[in-house]
Tab-separated table of C-alpha atoms and ligand atoms in Angstrom:
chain	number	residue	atom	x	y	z
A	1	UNK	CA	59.148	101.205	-175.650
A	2	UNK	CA	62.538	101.904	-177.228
A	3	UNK	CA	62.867	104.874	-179.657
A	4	UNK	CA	60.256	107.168	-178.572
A	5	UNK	CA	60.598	109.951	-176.458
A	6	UNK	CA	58.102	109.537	-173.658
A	7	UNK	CA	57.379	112.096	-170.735
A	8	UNK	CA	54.899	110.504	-168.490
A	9	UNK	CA	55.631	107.220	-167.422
A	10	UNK	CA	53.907	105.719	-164.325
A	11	UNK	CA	53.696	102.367	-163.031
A	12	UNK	CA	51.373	99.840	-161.022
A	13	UNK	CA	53.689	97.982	-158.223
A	14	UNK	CA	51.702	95.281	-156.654
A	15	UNK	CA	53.161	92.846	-154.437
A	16	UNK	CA	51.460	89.476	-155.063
A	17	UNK	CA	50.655	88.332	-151.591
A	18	UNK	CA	47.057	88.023	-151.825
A	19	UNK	CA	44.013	88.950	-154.136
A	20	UNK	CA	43.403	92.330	-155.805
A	21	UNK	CA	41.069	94.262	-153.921
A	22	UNK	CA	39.234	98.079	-154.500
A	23	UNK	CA	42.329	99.646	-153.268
A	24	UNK	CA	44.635	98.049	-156.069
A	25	UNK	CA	41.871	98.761	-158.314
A	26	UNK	CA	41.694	102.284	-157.651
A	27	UNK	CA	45.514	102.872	-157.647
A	28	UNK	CA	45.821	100.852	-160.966
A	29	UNK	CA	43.206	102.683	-162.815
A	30	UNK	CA	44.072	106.157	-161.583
A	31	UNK	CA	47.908	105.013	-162.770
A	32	UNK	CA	46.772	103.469	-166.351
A	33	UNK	CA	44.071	106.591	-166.800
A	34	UNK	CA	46.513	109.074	-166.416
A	35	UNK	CA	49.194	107.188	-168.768
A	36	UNK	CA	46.332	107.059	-171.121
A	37	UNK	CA	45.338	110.814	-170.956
A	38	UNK	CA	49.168	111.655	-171.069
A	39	UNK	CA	49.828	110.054	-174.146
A	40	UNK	CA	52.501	108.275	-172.005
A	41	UNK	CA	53.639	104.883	-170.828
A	42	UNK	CA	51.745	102.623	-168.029
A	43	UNK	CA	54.235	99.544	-166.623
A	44	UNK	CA	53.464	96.412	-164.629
A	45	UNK	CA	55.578	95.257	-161.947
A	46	UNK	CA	55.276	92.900	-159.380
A	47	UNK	CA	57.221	93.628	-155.872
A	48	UNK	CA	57.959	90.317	-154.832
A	49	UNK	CA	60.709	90.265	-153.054
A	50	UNK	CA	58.668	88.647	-150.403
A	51	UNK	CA	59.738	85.285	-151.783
A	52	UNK	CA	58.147	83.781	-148.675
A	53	UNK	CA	54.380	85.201	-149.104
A	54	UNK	CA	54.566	86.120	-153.000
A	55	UNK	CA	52.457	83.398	-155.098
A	56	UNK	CA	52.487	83.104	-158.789
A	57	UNK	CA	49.281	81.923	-158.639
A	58	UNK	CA	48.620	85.857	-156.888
A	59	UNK	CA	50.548	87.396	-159.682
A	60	UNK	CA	48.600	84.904	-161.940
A	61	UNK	CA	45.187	86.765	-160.382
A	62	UNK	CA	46.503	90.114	-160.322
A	63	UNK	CA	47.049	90.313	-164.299
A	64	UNK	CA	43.990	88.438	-164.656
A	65	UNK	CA	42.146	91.149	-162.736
A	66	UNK	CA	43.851	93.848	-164.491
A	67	UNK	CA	42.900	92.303	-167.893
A	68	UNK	CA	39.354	91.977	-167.030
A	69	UNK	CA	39.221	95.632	-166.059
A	70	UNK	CA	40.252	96.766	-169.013
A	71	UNK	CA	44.083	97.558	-168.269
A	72	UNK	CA	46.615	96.985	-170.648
A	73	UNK	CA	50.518	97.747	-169.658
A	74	UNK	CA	53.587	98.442	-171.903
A	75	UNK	CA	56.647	95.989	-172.030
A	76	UNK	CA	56.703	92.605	-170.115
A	77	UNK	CA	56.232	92.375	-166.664
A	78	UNK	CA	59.230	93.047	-164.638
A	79	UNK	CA	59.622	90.908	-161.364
A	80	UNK	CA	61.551	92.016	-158.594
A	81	UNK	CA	62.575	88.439	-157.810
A	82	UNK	CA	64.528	88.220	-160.909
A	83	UNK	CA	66.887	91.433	-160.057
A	84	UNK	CA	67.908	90.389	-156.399
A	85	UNK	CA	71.665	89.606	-157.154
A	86	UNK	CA	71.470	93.248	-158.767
A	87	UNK	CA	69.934	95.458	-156.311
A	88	UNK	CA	72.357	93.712	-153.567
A	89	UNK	CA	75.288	94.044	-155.699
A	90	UNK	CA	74.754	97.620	-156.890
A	91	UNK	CA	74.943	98.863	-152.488
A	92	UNK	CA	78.533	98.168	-152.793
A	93	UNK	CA	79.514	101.734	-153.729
A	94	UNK	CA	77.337	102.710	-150.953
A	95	UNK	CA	79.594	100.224	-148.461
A	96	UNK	CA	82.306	101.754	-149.798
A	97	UNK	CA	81.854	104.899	-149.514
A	98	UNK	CA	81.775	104.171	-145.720
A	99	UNK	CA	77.678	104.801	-145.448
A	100	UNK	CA	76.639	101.143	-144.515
A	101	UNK	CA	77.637	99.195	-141.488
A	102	UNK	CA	76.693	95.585	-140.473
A	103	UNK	CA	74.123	95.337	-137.802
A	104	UNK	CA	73.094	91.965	-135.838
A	105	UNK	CA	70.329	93.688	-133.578
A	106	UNK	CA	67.226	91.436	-133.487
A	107	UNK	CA	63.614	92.721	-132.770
A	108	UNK	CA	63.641	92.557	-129.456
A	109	UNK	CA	67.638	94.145	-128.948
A	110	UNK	CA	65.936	97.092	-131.074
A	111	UNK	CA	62.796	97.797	-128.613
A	112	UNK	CA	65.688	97.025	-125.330
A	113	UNK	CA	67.274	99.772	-126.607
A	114	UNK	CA	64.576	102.009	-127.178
A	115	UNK	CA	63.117	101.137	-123.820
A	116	UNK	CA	63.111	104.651	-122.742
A	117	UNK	CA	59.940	106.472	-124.264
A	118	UNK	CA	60.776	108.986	-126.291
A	119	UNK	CA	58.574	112.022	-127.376
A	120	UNK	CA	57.027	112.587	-130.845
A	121	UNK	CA	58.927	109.746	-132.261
A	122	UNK	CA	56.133	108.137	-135.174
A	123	UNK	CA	57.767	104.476	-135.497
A	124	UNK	CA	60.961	102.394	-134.089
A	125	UNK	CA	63.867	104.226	-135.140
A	126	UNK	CA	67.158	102.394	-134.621
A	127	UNK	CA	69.048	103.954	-131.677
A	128	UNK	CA	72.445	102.947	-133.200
A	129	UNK	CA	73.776	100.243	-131.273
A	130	UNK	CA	76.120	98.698	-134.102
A	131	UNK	CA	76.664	102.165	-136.227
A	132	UNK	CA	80.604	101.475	-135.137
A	133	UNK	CA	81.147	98.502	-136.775
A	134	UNK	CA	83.072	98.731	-139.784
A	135	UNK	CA	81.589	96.410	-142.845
A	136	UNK	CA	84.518	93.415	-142.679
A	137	UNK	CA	83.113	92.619	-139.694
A	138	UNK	CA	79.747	91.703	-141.321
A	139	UNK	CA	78.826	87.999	-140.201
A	140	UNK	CA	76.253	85.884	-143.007
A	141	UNK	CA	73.026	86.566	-140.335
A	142	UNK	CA	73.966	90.512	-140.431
A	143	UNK	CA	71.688	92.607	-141.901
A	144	UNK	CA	73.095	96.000	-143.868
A	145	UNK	CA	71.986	99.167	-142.116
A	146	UNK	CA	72.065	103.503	-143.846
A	147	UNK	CA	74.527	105.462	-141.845
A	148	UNK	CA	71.611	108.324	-142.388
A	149	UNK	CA	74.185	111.088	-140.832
A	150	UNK	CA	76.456	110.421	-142.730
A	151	UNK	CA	74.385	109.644	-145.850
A	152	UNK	CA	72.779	112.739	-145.554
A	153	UNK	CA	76.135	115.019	-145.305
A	154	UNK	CA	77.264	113.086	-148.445
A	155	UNK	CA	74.162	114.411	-150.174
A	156	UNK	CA	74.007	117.784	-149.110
A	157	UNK	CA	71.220	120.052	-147.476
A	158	UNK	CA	69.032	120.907	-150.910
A	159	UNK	CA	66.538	117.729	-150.672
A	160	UNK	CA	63.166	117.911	-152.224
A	161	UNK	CA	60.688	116.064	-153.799
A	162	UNK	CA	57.053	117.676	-155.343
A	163	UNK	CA	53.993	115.653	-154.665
A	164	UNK	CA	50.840	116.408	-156.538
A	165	UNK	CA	48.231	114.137	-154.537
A	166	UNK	CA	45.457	116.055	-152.841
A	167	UNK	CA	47.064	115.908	-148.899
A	168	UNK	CA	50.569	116.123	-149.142
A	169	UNK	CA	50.508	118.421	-152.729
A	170	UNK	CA	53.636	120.697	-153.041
A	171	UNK	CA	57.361	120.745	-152.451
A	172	UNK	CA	59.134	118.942	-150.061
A	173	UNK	CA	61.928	119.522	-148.294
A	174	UNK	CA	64.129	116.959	-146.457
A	175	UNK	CA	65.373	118.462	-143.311
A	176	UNK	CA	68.080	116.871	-141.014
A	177	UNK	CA	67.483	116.984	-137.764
A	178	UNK	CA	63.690	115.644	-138.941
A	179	UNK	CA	64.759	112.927	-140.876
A	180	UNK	CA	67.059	111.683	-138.124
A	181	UNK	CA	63.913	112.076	-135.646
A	182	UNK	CA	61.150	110.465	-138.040
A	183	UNK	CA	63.719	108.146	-140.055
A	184	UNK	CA	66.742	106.742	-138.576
A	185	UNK	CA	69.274	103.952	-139.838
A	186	UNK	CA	67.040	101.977	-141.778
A	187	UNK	CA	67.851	98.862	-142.645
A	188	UNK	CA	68.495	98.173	-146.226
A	189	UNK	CA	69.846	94.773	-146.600
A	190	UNK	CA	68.462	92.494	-144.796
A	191	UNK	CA	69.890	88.931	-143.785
A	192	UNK	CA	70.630	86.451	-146.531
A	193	UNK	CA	72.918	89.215	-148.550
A	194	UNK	CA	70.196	89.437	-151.327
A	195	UNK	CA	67.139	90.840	-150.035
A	196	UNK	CA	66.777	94.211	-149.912
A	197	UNK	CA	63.960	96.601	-148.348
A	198	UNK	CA	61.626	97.130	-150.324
A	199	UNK	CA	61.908	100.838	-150.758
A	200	UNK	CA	65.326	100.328	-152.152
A	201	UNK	CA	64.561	97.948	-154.473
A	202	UNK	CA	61.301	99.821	-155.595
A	203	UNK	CA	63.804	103.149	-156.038
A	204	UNK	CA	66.028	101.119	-158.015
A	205	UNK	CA	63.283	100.036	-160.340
A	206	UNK	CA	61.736	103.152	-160.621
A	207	UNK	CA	65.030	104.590	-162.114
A	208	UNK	CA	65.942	101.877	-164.535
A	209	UNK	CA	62.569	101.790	-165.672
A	210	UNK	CA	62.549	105.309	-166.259
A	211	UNK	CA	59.311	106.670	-164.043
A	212	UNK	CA	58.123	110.190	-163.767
A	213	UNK	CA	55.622	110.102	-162.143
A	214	UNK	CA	54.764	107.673	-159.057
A	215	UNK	CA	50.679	107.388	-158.633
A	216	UNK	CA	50.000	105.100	-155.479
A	217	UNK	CA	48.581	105.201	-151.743
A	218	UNK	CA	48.466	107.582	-149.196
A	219	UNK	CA	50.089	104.679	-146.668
A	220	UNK	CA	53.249	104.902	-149.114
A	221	UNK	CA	53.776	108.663	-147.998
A	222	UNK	CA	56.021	107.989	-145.378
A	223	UNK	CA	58.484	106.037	-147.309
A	224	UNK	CA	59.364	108.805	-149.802
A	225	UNK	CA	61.830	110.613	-148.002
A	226	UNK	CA	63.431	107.627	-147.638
A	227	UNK	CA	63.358	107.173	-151.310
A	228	UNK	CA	64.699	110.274	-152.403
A	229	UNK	CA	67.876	110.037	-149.804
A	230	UNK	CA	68.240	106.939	-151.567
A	231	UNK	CA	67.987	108.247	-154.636
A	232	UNK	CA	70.416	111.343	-154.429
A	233	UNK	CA	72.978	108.896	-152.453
A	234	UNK	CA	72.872	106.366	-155.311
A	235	UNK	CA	72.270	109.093	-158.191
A	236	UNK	CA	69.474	107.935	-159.366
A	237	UNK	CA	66.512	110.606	-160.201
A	238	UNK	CA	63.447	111.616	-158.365
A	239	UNK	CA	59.932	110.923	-160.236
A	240	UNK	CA	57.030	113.521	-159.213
A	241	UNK	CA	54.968	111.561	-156.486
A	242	UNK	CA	51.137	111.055	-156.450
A	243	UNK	CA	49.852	109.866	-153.225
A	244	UNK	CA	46.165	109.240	-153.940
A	245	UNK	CA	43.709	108.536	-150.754
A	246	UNK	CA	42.771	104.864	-149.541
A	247	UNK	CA	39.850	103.276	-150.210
A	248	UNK	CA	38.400	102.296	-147.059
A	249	UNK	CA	35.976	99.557	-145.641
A	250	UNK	CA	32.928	100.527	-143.710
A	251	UNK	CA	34.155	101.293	-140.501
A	252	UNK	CA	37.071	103.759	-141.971
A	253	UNK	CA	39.682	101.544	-142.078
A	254	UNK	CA	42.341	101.215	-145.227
A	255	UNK	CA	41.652	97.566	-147.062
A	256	UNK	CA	44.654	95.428	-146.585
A	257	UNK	CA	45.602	92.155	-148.680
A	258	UNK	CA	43.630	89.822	-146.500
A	259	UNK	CA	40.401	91.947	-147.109
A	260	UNK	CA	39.771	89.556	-149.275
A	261	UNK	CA	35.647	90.444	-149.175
A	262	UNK	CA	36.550	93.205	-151.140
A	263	UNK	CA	38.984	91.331	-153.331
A	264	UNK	CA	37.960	91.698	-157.260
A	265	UNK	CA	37.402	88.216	-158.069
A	266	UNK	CA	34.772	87.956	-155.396
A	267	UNK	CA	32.976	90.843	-157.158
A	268	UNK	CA	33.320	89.326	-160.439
A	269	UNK	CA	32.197	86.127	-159.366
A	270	UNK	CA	28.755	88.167	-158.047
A	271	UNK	CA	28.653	88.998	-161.327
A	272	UNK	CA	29.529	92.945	-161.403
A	273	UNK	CA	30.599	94.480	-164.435
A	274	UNK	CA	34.098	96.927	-164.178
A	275	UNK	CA	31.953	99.730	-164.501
A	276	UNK	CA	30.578	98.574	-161.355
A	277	UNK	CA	34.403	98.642	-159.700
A	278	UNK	CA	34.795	102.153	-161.354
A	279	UNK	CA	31.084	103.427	-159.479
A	280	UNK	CA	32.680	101.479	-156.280
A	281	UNK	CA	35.740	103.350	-156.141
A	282	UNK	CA	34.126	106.769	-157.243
A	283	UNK	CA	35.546	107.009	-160.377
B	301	LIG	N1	54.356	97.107	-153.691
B	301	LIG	C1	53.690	98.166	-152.990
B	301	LIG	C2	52.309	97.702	-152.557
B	301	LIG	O1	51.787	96.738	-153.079
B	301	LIG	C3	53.551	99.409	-153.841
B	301	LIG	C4	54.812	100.161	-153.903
B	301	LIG	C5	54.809	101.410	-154.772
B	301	LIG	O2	53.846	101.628	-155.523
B	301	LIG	O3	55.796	102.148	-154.713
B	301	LIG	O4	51.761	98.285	-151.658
């Protein structure tokens, strides 16, 4: 990969919890197409920082799938499991800088809290309870939470990211008062010092593995912002984003990783070709 000036580089991100089903399929060949077309790179990475409900025997699939459908991918495989120590390692500026605090809130504390209902507020956002607490007070079961006031007055107003995917397409801009609505102190760290959210560590990757542009679901939309505070706050830069729409079952609902009746290996099994995955996914 080394040596050669490359300006499109995208990525396929699974997380190998289960089989590869249409949806991957879609998102994979969209990704590896455009690569193709682009004269640019296409990367494999597996997002399993799940260490609980990631298999190798999954990942095992997953590139088997891939292989089968045609796919091929620049570079080795780069596993999030491997980089743990890293990603937890390289928030220390972060704690430093006075933007992360310790937080011991379980589930339940978190929905006590938020007892109240509040209006026009799309998922749990933490109300706040342990924002005080400086970081030496941070106990081994703590997880590590974004300060997002203060993170996004370190940043600055002028936040934006351009999406190209047909339902979101143009530029975005990060407002305030929004983000604190819609996004809250998320937390970033999560107990057991070395397992990070998985939008931090997928941000971090993105960066060192030099994406431009980011071609995956519509479900994913709502962790972008996120993303790009992260990125500004950690300066690391922003790819383009491509939020492609879902492939759904038959009553209009997205496939998750337990659909496994629409997983690939069941539909090579049957005996369909991947020209037959293309037709299934309208491509
Ligand atoms: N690992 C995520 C998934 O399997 C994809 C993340 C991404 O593409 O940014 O849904």
């Amino acid at each position: 990969m080394a040596g050669r000036a490359v300006t499109f580089r995208t990525r396929f991100a699974p997380s190998p919890t289960g089989p590869l089903h249409l949806g991957h399929a879609y998102s994979a060949i969209l990704a590896h197409g455009r690569a193709r077309a682009a004269g640019g790179e296409f990367l494999l990475r597996m997002e399993d920082t799940d260490l609980e409900r990631c298999r190798p025997e999954w990942e095992a699939q997953i590139v088997d799938d891939l292989t089968w459908l045609g796919m091929t991918w620049d570079g080795p495989i780069q596993r999030q499991s491997d980089r743990l120590a890293d990603y937890a390692a390289r928030l220390d500026p972060v704690a430093v800088r006075g933007l992360l605090y310790p937080c011991s809130c379980t589930r339940a504390d978190i929905r006590a809290a938020l007892s109240a209902p509040q209006e026009g507020v799309a998922f749990a956002v933490y109300p706040g309870v342990c924002r005080t607490r400086p970081m030496e007070s941070r106990q081994p079961g703590d997880a590590l939470r974004l300060n997002l006031a203060a993170a996004l007055d370190a940043i600055g107003p002028d936040v934006t990211f351009t999406e190209t995917g047909p339902s979101h397409a143009g530029t975005h801009h990060i407002d305030r008062a929004t983000a604190l609505r819609q996004i809250g102190d998320v937390v970033l760290s999560r107990k057991g010092e070395e397992i990070v959210a998985y939008f931090l560590a997928s941000a971090f990757d993105d960066a060192d593995q030099g994406i431009s542009h980011v071609i995956r679901g519509e479900d994913l939309f709502d962790f972008t912002p996120v993303q790009v505070i992260l990125q500004r706050l950690l300066g690391l830069p922003t790819p383009t984003y491509h939020h492609h729409t879902l492939i759904r079952d038959d009553h209009g609902k997205r496939l998750a990783k337990r659909d496994d009746a629409r997983a690939i290996a069941k539909y090579r099994a049957e005996g369909a070709t991947p020209q037959d995955i293309r037709r299934m996914v309208g491509l």
